[in-house]
Amino acid sequence: MIFADLLGPGHVARQRLCRPGESLVWAMYRQTYYYAVDGLDRLGAPVRSLFARGASAVGRGVGELALTFVGGGGDSGNDKAPDPDHLVFGPSGESLAVRAMSGVEPGGRRVRLWALTSERLVLAVRVATPEVSPEPAPKSLLGKAIVFGKEMGKILVDNRRKFGEHVEGEPVAVPDFRAVVEIPRAQIAHVQAGPSLRVLLVDGSGFEFLLESPAVTPDETVTKELTEFWLRRDERLVLGLPPIAGYVGGIVGGSLRVPWTAVSPMPPLELDKLRWPLPAPPSPQDWIDDPTLGYWVEAPTTSSSAVRLADHFAFSRGNARLAASDQRVAVVYPTRLFEAKPASVFTTFAEIPSSAVRSLDTVHAGHSLPARQVVRLTFADGSTLHLRAPR
């Protein structure tokens, strides 16, 4: 379950920060930054040490500087200080990047939203939801009894599951963020991607963001189970995924459907009541940012191959999985869901021959960083199914 995750930064930036006509290049959440600036310590205070004169991040990486600052190489080293996930660098305390961050406290841990758009680099902070003032406490015994009864009623009635900030049956909310730093495109000289992402400004100062994008590794248990209990004698397993809990969203026949509901007949299977949060307001470019979406389908018609598979994933509520061999792709259910004493381990539906599959690959989706990986199935009929890669 990833339902407790925050709505991804790309989705939030597009909804809360982008102006009309402004396109999003990337967005990311960051928590802790320090300065790597000549003449300043890591918290931005002026210093005169020889170390400080060589602390600029020009030509150096976040990883190297992080070891220096957090490991005690600075003037105010503190082994308990949080590791940085981004740095502000520059040749002096008067640099553009330093001046831009003058109102943002370094160190500590606080989720902030960075976004690069077609017009500017933006740093935004979350706006706290105002708390409702409690009613004055009643003085009479009757009043106290009434309040107690109301509170008990709330507890007994609202037994919905909670997933972090998200609640069963309610759409994932788009948190409100307010821009506190804006750097126009005219002041950005280069954006350099690599093990870290560096935004270099015209005066040589800038920002460096440490990016860690873990590789997707095959699930050995899934591979073993499918190889032993699903493959035919002359087949080779190409891909086996564990069940993915999440809704299906997509665009079918030009119509946006989030969440998608099955349009074809489904197996005779009774499932428990669905107790998930609902998807956030749809943003097709950023579907991977929604913690409730496990799949995304795009197809010209409801009879397309990708829709045949998507129907089962929408229906099965995380009980079915995708399996692909060198001869077919299919939806695979545990047979125990259908039979009290199953004669087999898996039951297959929506089997599609490999000749109908144009490609099966792993790609990055959305505009959030670190980039999110998805499995993409493209069919000869022009339909596509994306599945959230397990992590």
Coordinates of C-alpha atoms in Angstrom, one line a residue, residues 55 57 111-112 125 131 147 156 160 177 182 188 257 272 286 306 309 350 356 371 379 387 391:
A55 CA 33.6 25.7 0.1
A57 CA 30.1 23.9 -4.9
V111 CA 9.0 19.6 3.1
R112 CA 9.3 22.2 0.4
V125 CA 6.2 26.2 1.1
E131 CA -7.7 24.9 12.5
V147 CA -20.9 17.2 24.1
L156 CA -18.7 5.3 16.4
R160 CA -13.2 5.1 7.9
F177 CA 1.6 25.7 -1.5
E182 CA 11.0 32.9 -7.8
I188 CA 19.2 30.7 -15.3
R257 CA -12.1 8.2 -16.7
D272 CA -14.6 -7.3 0.3
D286 CA 0.9 13.3 -13.5
A306 CA -5.1 -2.6 -23.0
L309 CA -6.4 -6.1 -19.1
A350 CA -7.7 -11.9 -20.8
A356 CA -0.6 -8.5 -30.5
A371 CA 11.7 10.1 -11.9
F379 CA -0.3 -3.2 -28.3
L387 CA 1.5 -0.2 -14.5
R391 CA 9.4 -0.5 -5.2

